[in-house]
Amino acid sequence: MLIDCCAYLGGTLLQKGLDLLAFAFYWLWPLRITSYTTVLVVALTVLAHLRVVKPRHWPVTRGGVALATLMAIAVQVGQTWISSQRLTHVQLMNATEHPALRLAAPVAIADFMQTTLQLQRRADQQRALADQDDSEDQTQD
């Protein structure tokens, strides 16, 4: 019970800390790694349980849990890559905290709109290229 409670508390604090870090500095990477940190917390919890249950088989247990953890992360990354050609599904900031915790410099609305228009132009160009490739593939068939 102690191991489970410590794991739950540690996982919750880690996720809240990553959310706070993402909000404070307006970084996406803390939000992108939260699912992988959850896998690591679960793996460490299983490892702690197995160490208590079978301390004599510690080297084999440690290697097995490490391999299972790496496979779980690889499968998750692979599924996301296959479905969306990205390493994570997180593309927007979804962490909201008290405004006093914000440490990033504020962005002017004009700068934000200019960046948005540049991104929209790039997306439209990529969409046009994809449509062109699709139409060329259909004419070749």
Tab-separated table of N, CA and C in Angstrom:
chain	number	residue	atom	x	y	z
A	1	MET	N	0.830	-1.191	0.000
A	1	MET	CA	0.000	0.000	0.000
A	1	MET	C	0.876	1.258	0.000
A	2	LEU	N	1.967	1.206	0.747
A	2	LEU	CA	2.870	2.353	0.804
A	2	LEU	C	3.477	2.638	-0.569
A	3	ILE	N	3.863	1.583	-1.274
A	3	ILE	CA	4.448	1.762	-2.609
A	3	ILE	C	3.429	2.391	-3.545
A	4	ASP	N	2.187	1.893	-3.521
A	4	ASP	CA	1.147	2.442	-4.400
A	4	ASP	C	0.843	3.900	-4.086
A	5	CYS	N	0.736	4.219	-2.805
A	5	CYS	CA	0.442	5.606	-2.416
A	5	CYS	C	1.580	6.549	-2.808
A	6	CYS	N	2.810	6.104	-2.599
A	6	CYS	CA	3.956	6.933	-2.999
A	6	CYS	C	4.003	7.126	-4.504
A	7	ALA	N	3.695	6.061	-5.259
A	7	ALA	CA	3.686	6.161	-6.721
A	7	ALA	C	2.592	7.111	-7.202
A	8	TYR	N	1.407	6.997	-6.595
A	8	TYR	CA	0.304	7.879	-6.985
A	8	TYR	C	0.632	9.334	-6.672
A	9	LEU	N	1.160	9.576	-5.492
A	9	LEU	CA	1.534	10.939	-5.101
A	9	LEU	C	2.649	11.468	-6.001
A	10	GLY	N	3.669	10.646	-6.241
A	10	GLY	CA	4.772	11.076	-7.105
A	10	GLY	C	4.327	11.346	-8.530
A	11	GLY	N	3.473	10.480	-9.083
A	11	GLY	CA	2.960	10.682	-10.437
A	11	GLY	C	2.112	11.935	-10.558
A	12	THR	N	1.272	12.163	-9.554
A	12	THR	CA	0.429	13.366	-9.563
A	12	THR	C	1.275	14.627	-9.462
A	13	LEU	N	2.241	14.622	-8.556
A	13	LEU	CA	3.119	15.793	-8.422
A	13	LEU	C	3.941	16.027	-9.685
A	14	LEU	N	4.396	14.954	-10.314
A	14	LEU	CA	5.162	15.090	-11.554
A	14	LEU	C	4.310	15.684	-12.669
A	15	GLN	N	3.083	15.198	-12.818
A	15	GLN	CA	2.217	15.742	-13.868
A	15	GLN	C	1.828	17.190	-13.589
A	16	LYS	N	1.515	17.500	-12.356
A	16	LYS	CA	1.198	18.897	-12.010
A	16	LYS	C	2.411	19.796	-12.218
A	17	GLY	N	3.582	19.288	-11.868
A	17	GLY	CA	4.809	20.060	-12.086
A	17	GLY	C	5.076	20.315	-13.559
A	18	LEU	N	4.844	19.298	-14.387
A	18	LEU	CA	5.028	19.481	-15.830
A	18	LEU	C	4.008	20.458	-16.403
A	19	ASP	N	2.752	20.377	-15.935
A	19	ASP	CA	1.737	21.344	-16.374
A	19	ASP	C	2.123	22.768	-15.978
A	20	LEU	N	2.599	22.925	-14.754
A	20	LEU	CA	3.001	24.245	-14.272
A	20	LEU	C	4.198	24.772	-15.060
A	21	LEU	N	5.163	23.913	-15.334
A	21	LEU	CA	6.327	24.309	-16.132
A	21	LEU	C	5.914	24.723	-17.543
A	22	ALA	N	4.994	23.962	-18.137
A	22	ALA	CA	4.515	24.292	-19.479
A	22	ALA	C	3.806	25.644	-19.483
A	23	PHE	N	2.964	25.880	-18.485
A	23	PHE	CA	2.237	27.142	-18.436
A	23	PHE	C	3.158	28.318	-18.137
A	24	ALA	N	4.075	28.124	-17.212
A	24	ALA	CA	4.925	29.234	-16.776
A	24	ALA	C	5.823	29.738	-17.896
A	25	PHE	N	6.384	28.826	-18.673
A	25	PHE	CA	7.323	29.236	-19.720
A	25	PHE	C	6.750	29.115	-21.125
A	26	TYR	N	5.496	28.693	-21.235
A	26	TYR	CA	4.810	28.489	-22.511
A	26	TYR	C	5.619	27.536	-23.405
A	27	TRP	N	5.962	26.390	-22.814
A	27	TRP	CA	6.662	25.326	-23.530
A	27	TRP	C	5.692	24.180	-23.766
A	28	LEU	N	5.809	23.538	-24.919
A	28	LEU	CA	4.968	22.382	-25.198
A	28	LEU	C	5.606	21.067	-24.761
A	29	TRP	N	6.939	21.026	-24.686
A	29	TRP	CA	7.584	19.744	-24.405
A	29	TRP	C	7.179	19.124	-23.079
A	30	PRO	N	6.911	19.901	-22.003
A	30	PRO	CA	6.455	19.219	-20.781
A	30	PRO	C	5.100	18.521	-20.966
A	31	LEU	N	4.237	19.107	-21.782
A	31	LEU	CA	2.945	18.480	-22.036
A	31	LEU	C	3.098	17.257	-22.927
A	32	ARG	N	4.093	17.290	-23.791
A	32	ARG	CA	4.302	16.166	-24.712
A	32	ARG	C	4.879	14.942	-24.020
A	33	ILE	N	5.558	15.114	-22.910
A	33	ILE	CA	6.168	13.957	-22.250
A	33	ILE	C	5.366	13.433	-21.070
A	34	THR	N	4.214	14.011	-20.775
A	34	THR	CA	3.462	13.567	-19.600
A	34	THR	C	3.016	12.117	-19.711
A	35	SER	N	2.595	11.674	-20.880
A	35	SER	CA	2.151	10.281	-20.997
A	35	SER	C	3.319	9.323	-20.804
A	36	TYR	N	4.505	9.724	-21.250
A	36	TYR	CA	5.676	8.863	-21.087
A	36	TYR	C	6.146	8.843	-19.634
A	37	THR	N	5.991	9.948	-18.934
A	37	THR	CA	6.348	9.941	-17.513
A	37	THR	C	5.379	9.074	-16.721
A	38	THR	N	4.126	9.011	-17.165
A	38	THR	CA	3.164	8.121	-16.511
A	38	THR	C	3.593	6.665	-16.678
A	39	VAL	N	4.054	6.314	-17.874
A	39	VAL	CA	4.557	4.955	-18.106
A	39	VAL	C	5.747	4.674	-17.197
A	40	LEU	N	6.634	5.648	-17.041
A	40	LEU	CA	7.794	5.457	-16.173
A	40	LEU	C	7.399	5.296	-14.702
A	41	VAL	N	6.421	6.056	-14.253
A	41	VAL	CA	5.968	5.937	-12.860
A	41	VAL	C	5.349	4.565	-12.625
A	42	VAL	N	4.543	4.097	-13.576
A	42	VAL	CA	3.951	2.765	-13.443
A	42	VAL	C	5.046	1.704	-13.437
A	43	ALA	N	6.042	1.847	-14.311
A	43	ALA	CA	7.143	0.874	-14.355
A	43	ALA	C	7.925	0.868	-13.045
A	44	LEU	N	8.190	2.027	-12.496
A	44	LEU	CA	8.909	2.083	-11.219
A	44	LEU	C	8.081	1.488	-10.078
A	45	THR	N	6.764	1.647	-10.146
A	45	THR	CA	5.894	1.052	-9.143
A	45	THR	C	5.938	-0.471	-9.228
A	46	VAL	N	5.826	-0.998	-10.434
A	46	VAL	CA	5.918	-2.444	-10.625
A	46	VAL	C	7.274	-2.951	-10.168
A	47	LEU	N	8.318	-2.222	-10.500
A	47	LEU	CA	9.669	-2.608	-10.098
A	47	LEU	C	9.813	-2.643	-8.580
A	48	ALA	N	9.253	-1.666	-7.897
A	48	ALA	CA	9.319	-1.644	-6.434
A	48	ALA	C	8.556	-2.829	-5.832
A	49	HIS	N	7.394	-3.148	-6.416
A	49	HIS	CA	6.636	-4.300	-5.937
A	49	HIS	C	7.413	-5.598	-6.160
A	50	LEU	N	7.982	-5.753	-7.342
A	50	LEU	CA	8.711	-6.982	-7.640
A	50	LEU	C	9.979	-7.109	-6.802
A	51	ARG	N	10.576	-6.009	-6.465
A	51	ARG	CA	11.780	-6.065	-5.627
A	51	ARG	C	11.432	-6.547	-4.224
A	52	VAL	N	10.277	-6.159	-3.740
A	52	VAL	CA	9.847	-6.614	-2.421
A	52	VAL	C	9.470	-8.106	-2.469
A	53	VAL	N	8.813	-8.518	-3.540
A	53	VAL	CA	8.335	-9.893	-3.649
A	53	VAL	C	9.480	-10.879	-3.868
A	54	LYS	N	10.386	-10.588	-4.830
A	54	LYS	CA	11.478	-11.516	-5.157
A	54	LYS	C	12.802	-10.773	-5.197
A	55	PRO	N	13.412	-10.519	-4.056
A	55	PRO	CA	14.676	-9.783	-4.067
A	55	PRO	C	15.843	-10.572	-4.673
A	56	ARG	N	15.757	-11.903	-4.703
A	56	ARG	CA	16.860	-12.697	-5.253
A	56	ARG	C	16.971	-12.567	-6.772
A	57	HIS	N	15.868	-12.306	-7.433
A	57	HIS	CA	15.862	-12.211	-8.894
A	57	HIS	C	15.927	-10.761	-9.370
A	58	TRP	N	16.557	-9.914	-8.593
A	58	TRP	CA	16.577	-8.482	-8.865
A	58	TRP	C	17.173	-8.114	-10.227
A	59	PRO	N	18.339	-8.642	-10.656
A	59	PRO	CA	18.890	-8.241	-11.958
A	59	PRO	C	17.983	-8.611	-13.137
A	60	VAL	N	17.392	-9.780	-13.100
A	60	VAL	CA	16.496	-10.201	-14.176
A	60	VAL	C	15.229	-9.353	-14.156
A	61	THR	N	14.705	-9.121	-12.986
A	61	THR	CA	13.488	-8.310	-12.851
A	61	THR	C	13.719	-6.895	-13.368
A	62	ARG	N	14.854	-6.326	-13.002
A	62	ARG	CA	15.166	-4.962	-13.420
A	62	ARG	C	15.252	-4.873	-14.935
A	63	GLY	N	15.905	-5.829	-15.557
A	63	GLY	CA	16.018	-5.832	-17.027
A	63	GLY	C	14.680	-6.032	-17.707
A	64	GLY	N	13.852	-6.918	-17.151
A	64	GLY	CA	12.535	-7.171	-17.735
A	64	GLY	C	11.628	-5.954	-17.672
A	65	VAL	N	11.627	-5.291	-16.533
A	65	VAL	CA	10.795	-4.088	-16.393
A	65	VAL	C	11.308	-2.971	-17.298
A	66	ALA	N	12.614	-2.831	-17.416
A	66	ALA	CA	13.178	-1.810	-18.310
A	66	ALA	C	12.794	-2.095	-19.756
A	67	LEU	N	12.875	-3.360	-20.165
A	67	LEU	CA	12.498	-3.723	-21.536
A	67	LEU	C	11.015	-3.479	-21.783
A	68	ALA	N	10.165	-3.858	-20.824
A	68	ALA	CA	8.721	-3.627	-20.978
A	68	ALA	C	8.402	-2.137	-21.045
A	69	THR	N	9.106	-1.326	-20.262
A	69	THR	CA	8.884	0.122	-20.278
A	69	THR	C	9.280	0.715	-21.630
A	70	LEU	N	10.443	0.329	-22.117
A	70	LEU	CA	10.884	0.836	-23.421
A	70	LEU	C	9.940	0.401	-24.536
A	71	MET	N	9.450	-0.815	-24.462
A	71	MET	CA	8.501	-1.287	-25.477
A	71	MET	C	7.182	-0.510	-25.401
A	72	ALA	N	6.712	-0.228	-24.184
A	72	ALA	CA	5.461	0.523	-24.033
A	72	ALA	C	5.596	1.925	-24.614
A	73	ILE	N	6.722	2.565	-24.369
A	73	ILE	CA	6.947	3.908	-24.918
A	73	ILE	C	7.112	3.843	-26.430
A	74	ALA	N	7.846	2.847	-26.926
A	74	ALA	CA	8.057	2.713	-28.376
A	74	ALA	C	6.746	2.449	-29.102
A	75	VAL	N	5.892	1.617	-28.538
A	75	VAL	CA	4.596	1.337	-29.166
A	75	VAL	C	3.746	2.595	-29.204
A	76	GLN	N	3.745	3.346	-28.117
A	76	GLN	CA	2.953	4.583	-28.062
A	76	GLN	C	3.459	5.593	-29.090
A	77	VAL	N	4.762	5.775	-29.179
A	77	VAL	CA	5.330	6.702	-30.160
A	77	VAL	C	5.050	6.198	-31.574
A	78	GLY	N	5.205	4.904	-31.785
A	78	GLY	CA	4.961	4.330	-33.114
A	78	GLY	C	3.523	4.490	-33.567
A	79	GLN	N	2.571	4.251	-32.683
A	79	GLN	CA	1.166	4.413	-33.047
A	79	GLN	C	0.846	5.866	-33.399
A	80	THR	N	1.390	6.783	-32.641
A	80	THR	CA	1.159	8.198	-32.929
A	80	THR	C	1.797	8.582	-34.259
A	81	TRP	N	2.992	8.072	-34.524
A	81	TRP	CA	3.675	8.388	-35.775
A	81	TRP	C	2.909	7.821	-36.968
A	82	ILE	N	2.420	6.609	-36.854
A	82	ILE	CA	1.683	5.989	-37.954
A	82	ILE	C	0.380	6.722	-38.215
A	83	SER	N	-0.312	7.120	-37.167
A	83	SER	CA	-1.619	7.752	-37.360
A	83	SER	C	-1.538	9.211	-37.772
A	84	SER	N	-0.520	9.951	-37.310
A	84	SER	CA	-0.516	11.391	-37.592
A	84	SER	C	0.823	11.939	-38.063
A	85	GLN	N	1.826	11.094	-38.266
A	85	GLN	CA	3.154	11.530	-38.695
A	85	GLN	C	3.754	12.550	-37.724
A	86	ARG	N	3.448	12.396	-36.457
A	86	ARG	CA	3.988	13.239	-35.384
A	86	ARG	C	4.403	12.334	-34.233
A	87	LEU	N	5.269	12.846	-33.376
A	87	LEU	CA	5.691	12.048	-32.231
A	87	LEU	C	4.694	12.099	-31.087
A	88	THR	N	3.897	13.177	-31.016
A	88	THR	CA	2.862	13.282	-29.984
A	88	THR	C	1.622	13.927	-30.595
A	89	HIS	N	0.501	13.783	-29.896
A	89	HIS	CA	-0.733	14.428	-30.339
A	89	HIS	C	-0.860	15.848	-29.803
A	90	VAL	N	0.003	16.223	-28.878
A	90	VAL	CA	-0.084	17.542	-28.256
A	90	VAL	C	0.484	18.583	-29.215
A	91	GLN	N	-0.358	19.469	-29.682
A	91	GLN	CA	0.075	20.526	-30.587
A	91	GLN	C	-0.247	21.912	-30.046
A	92	LEU	N	-1.099	21.976	-29.048
A	92	LEU	CA	-1.514	23.256	-28.472
A	92	LEU	C	-1.359	23.217	-26.956
A	93	MET	N	-1.175	24.367	-26.379
A	93	MET	CA	-1.085	24.494	-24.927
A	93	MET	C	-2.472	24.282	-24.331
A	94	ASN	N	-2.593	23.329	-23.425
A	94	ASN	CA	-3.889	23.092	-22.792
A	94	ASN	C	-3.793	23.169	-21.271
A	95	ALA	N	-2.694	23.691	-20.778
A	95	ALA	CA	-2.520	23.842	-19.331
A	95	ALA	C	-2.845	25.282	-18.948
A	96	THR	N	-3.763	25.439	-18.006
A	96	THR	CA	-4.104	26.776	-17.532
A	96	THR	C	-3.889	26.836	-16.030
A	97	GLU	N	-3.230	27.857	-15.604
A	97	GLU	CA	-2.945	28.079	-14.188
A	97	GLU	C	-3.242	29.548	-13.881
A	98	HIS	N	-2.932	29.953	-12.675
A	98	HIS	CA	-3.128	31.349	-12.282
A	98	HIS	C	-2.174	32.242	-13.085
A	99	PRO	N	-2.643	33.382	-13.593
A	99	PRO	CA	-1.783	34.254	-14.418
A	99	PRO	C	-0.511	34.721	-13.710
A	100	ALA	N	-0.509	34.754	-12.395
A	100	ALA	CA	0.691	35.195	-11.667
A	100	ALA	C	1.835	34.189	-11.820
A	101	LEU	N	1.527	32.968	-12.188
A	101	LEU	CA	2.554	31.944	-12.364
A	101	LEU	C	3.238	32.021	-13.731
A	102	ARG	N	2.743	32.880	-14.605
A	102	ARG	CA	3.281	32.978	-15.957
A	102	ARG	C	4.625	33.700	-15.920
A	103	LEU	N	5.691	33.050	-16.381
A	103	LEU	CA	7.022	33.636	-16.414
A	103	LEU	C	7.457	34.015	-17.826
A	104	ALA	N	6.752	33.523	-18.825
A	104	ALA	CA	7.094	33.835	-20.212
A	104	ALA	C	6.717	35.278	-20.519
A	105	ALA	N	7.457	35.861	-21.415
A	105	ALA	CA	7.169	37.238	-21.815
A	105	ALA	C	5.851	37.278	-22.588
A	106	PRO	N	5.044	38.300	-22.352
A	106	PRO	CA	3.782	38.385	-23.097
A	106	PRO	C	4.034	38.646	-24.582
A	107	VAL	N	3.141	38.140	-25.401
A	107	VAL	CA	3.248	38.292	-26.850
A	107	VAL	C	2.164	39.265	-27.297
A	108	ALA	N	2.557	40.239	-28.091
A	108	ALA	CA	1.583	41.208	-28.608
A	108	ALA	C	0.627	40.505	-29.567
A	109	ILE	N	-0.596	40.987	-29.628
A	109	ILE	CA	-1.605	40.360	-30.479
A	109	ILE	C	-1.193	40.463	-31.943
A	110	ALA	N	-0.579	41.564	-32.350
A	110	ALA	CA	-0.148	41.712	-33.741
A	110	ALA	C	0.916	40.665	-34.095
A	111	ASP	N	1.860	40.430	-33.194
A	111	ASP	CA	2.876	39.394	-33.437
A	111	ASP	C	2.252	38.009	-33.497
A	112	PHE	N	1.302	37.768	-32.605
A	112	PHE	CA	0.618	36.483	-32.598
A	112	PHE	C	-0.133	36.263	-33.920
A	113	MET	N	-0.819	37.285	-34.376
A	113	MET	CA	-1.581	37.158	-35.626
A	113	MET	C	-0.648	36.975	-36.823
A	114	GLN	N	0.493	37.651	-36.826
A	114	GLN	CA	1.459	37.494	-37.911
A	114	GLN	C	2.004	36.059	-37.941
A	115	THR	N	2.331	35.523	-36.799
A	115	THR	CA	2.808	34.137	-36.718
A	115	THR	C	1.726	33.165	-37.161
A	116	THR	N	0.489	33.443	-36.760
A	116	THR	CA	-0.631	32.596	-37.156
A	116	THR	C	-0.823	32.606	-38.661
A	117	LEU	N	-0.717	33.776	-39.278
A	117	LEU	CA	-0.871	33.860	-40.733
A	117	LEU	C	0.255	33.116	-41.454
A	118	GLN	N	1.473	33.200	-40.938
A	118	GLN	CA	2.581	32.462	-41.548
A	118	GLN	C	2.351	30.958	-41.452
A	119	LEU	N	1.895	30.505	-40.305
A	119	LEU	CA	1.611	29.084	-40.146
A	119	LEU	C	0.464	28.639	-41.051
A	120	GLN	N	-0.539	29.502	-41.200
A	120	GLN	CA	-1.666	29.158	-42.055
A	120	GLN	C	-1.225	29.074	-43.510
A	121	ARG	N	-0.354	29.986	-43.952
A	121	ARG	CA	0.164	29.918	-45.328
A	121	ARG	C	0.921	28.615	-45.565
A	122	ARG	N	1.763	28.235	-44.588
A	122	ARG	CA	2.511	26.976	-44.721
A	122	ARG	C	1.573	25.774	-44.774
A	123	ALA	N	0.546	25.794	-43.940
A	123	ALA	CA	-0.418	24.689	-43.935
A	123	ALA	C	-1.187	24.638	-45.253
A	124	ASP	N	-1.568	25.802	-45.777
A	124	ASP	CA	-2.279	25.837	-47.056
A	124	ASP	C	-1.401	25.335	-48.202
A	125	GLN	N	-0.111	25.695	-48.178
A	125	GLN	CA	0.809	25.204	-49.216
A	125	GLN	C	0.961	23.693	-49.128
A	126	GLN	N	1.106	23.170	-47.928
A	126	GLN	CA	1.236	21.722	-47.771
A	126	GLN	C	-0.046	21.010	-48.190
A	127	ARG	N	-1.186	21.596	-47.881
A	127	ARG	CA	-2.462	21.007	-48.280
A	127	ARG	C	-2.597	21.025	-49.799
A	128	ALA	N	-2.169	22.121	-50.437
A	128	ALA	CA	-2.242	22.204	-51.895
A	128	ALA	C	-1.314	21.176	-52.546
A	129	LEU	N	-0.119	21.007	-51.987
A	129	LEU	CA	0.799	19.989	-52.518
A	129	LEU	C	0.223	18.583	-52.347
A	130	ALA	N	-0.409	18.324	-51.211
A	130	ALA	CA	-1.011	17.007	-50.986
A	130	ALA	C	-2.169	16.769	-51.946
A	131	ASP	N	-2.989	17.796	-52.183
A	131	ASP	CA	-4.092	17.664	-53.143
A	131	ASP	C	-3.565	17.437	-54.548
A	132	GLN	N	-2.479	18.135	-54.887
A	132	GLN	CA	-1.878	17.970	-56.208
A	132	GLN	C	-1.335	16.549	-56.369
A	133	ASP	N	-0.680	16.036	-55.344
A	133	ASP	CA	-0.162	14.668	-55.398
A	133	ASP	C	-1.288	13.655	-55.527
A	134	ASP	N	-2.399	13.896	-54.812
A	134	ASP	CA	-3.542	12.987	-54.899
A	134	ASP	C	-4.148	12.993	-56.290
A	135	SER	N	-4.262	14.187	-56.886
A	135	SER	CA	-4.844	14.262	-58.233
A	135	SER	C	-3.918	13.616	-59.260
A	136	GLU	N	-2.596	13.746	-59.087
A	136	GLU	CA	-1.651	13.086	-59.991
A	136	GLU	C	-1.723	11.568	-59.841
A	137	ASP	N	-1.906	11.075	-58.646
A	137	ASP	CA	-2.020	9.640	-58.415
A	137	ASP	C	-3.284	9.089	-59.054
A	138	GLN	N	-4.364	9.855	-58.992
A	138	GLN	CA	-5.625	9.418	-59.583
A	138	GLN	C	-5.547	9.393	-61.107
A	139	THR	N	-4.828	10.344	-61.711
A	139	THR	CA	-4.707	10.367	-63.175
A	139	THR	C	-3.812	9.245	-63.661
A	140	GLN	N	-2.847	8.825	-62.852
A	140	GLN	CA	-1.966	7.724	-63.252
A	140	GLN	C	-2.676	6.385	-63.177
A	141	ASP	N	-3.668	6.279	-62.313
A	141	ASP	CA	-4.406	5.006	-62.187
A	141	ASP	C	-5.249	4.833	-63.400
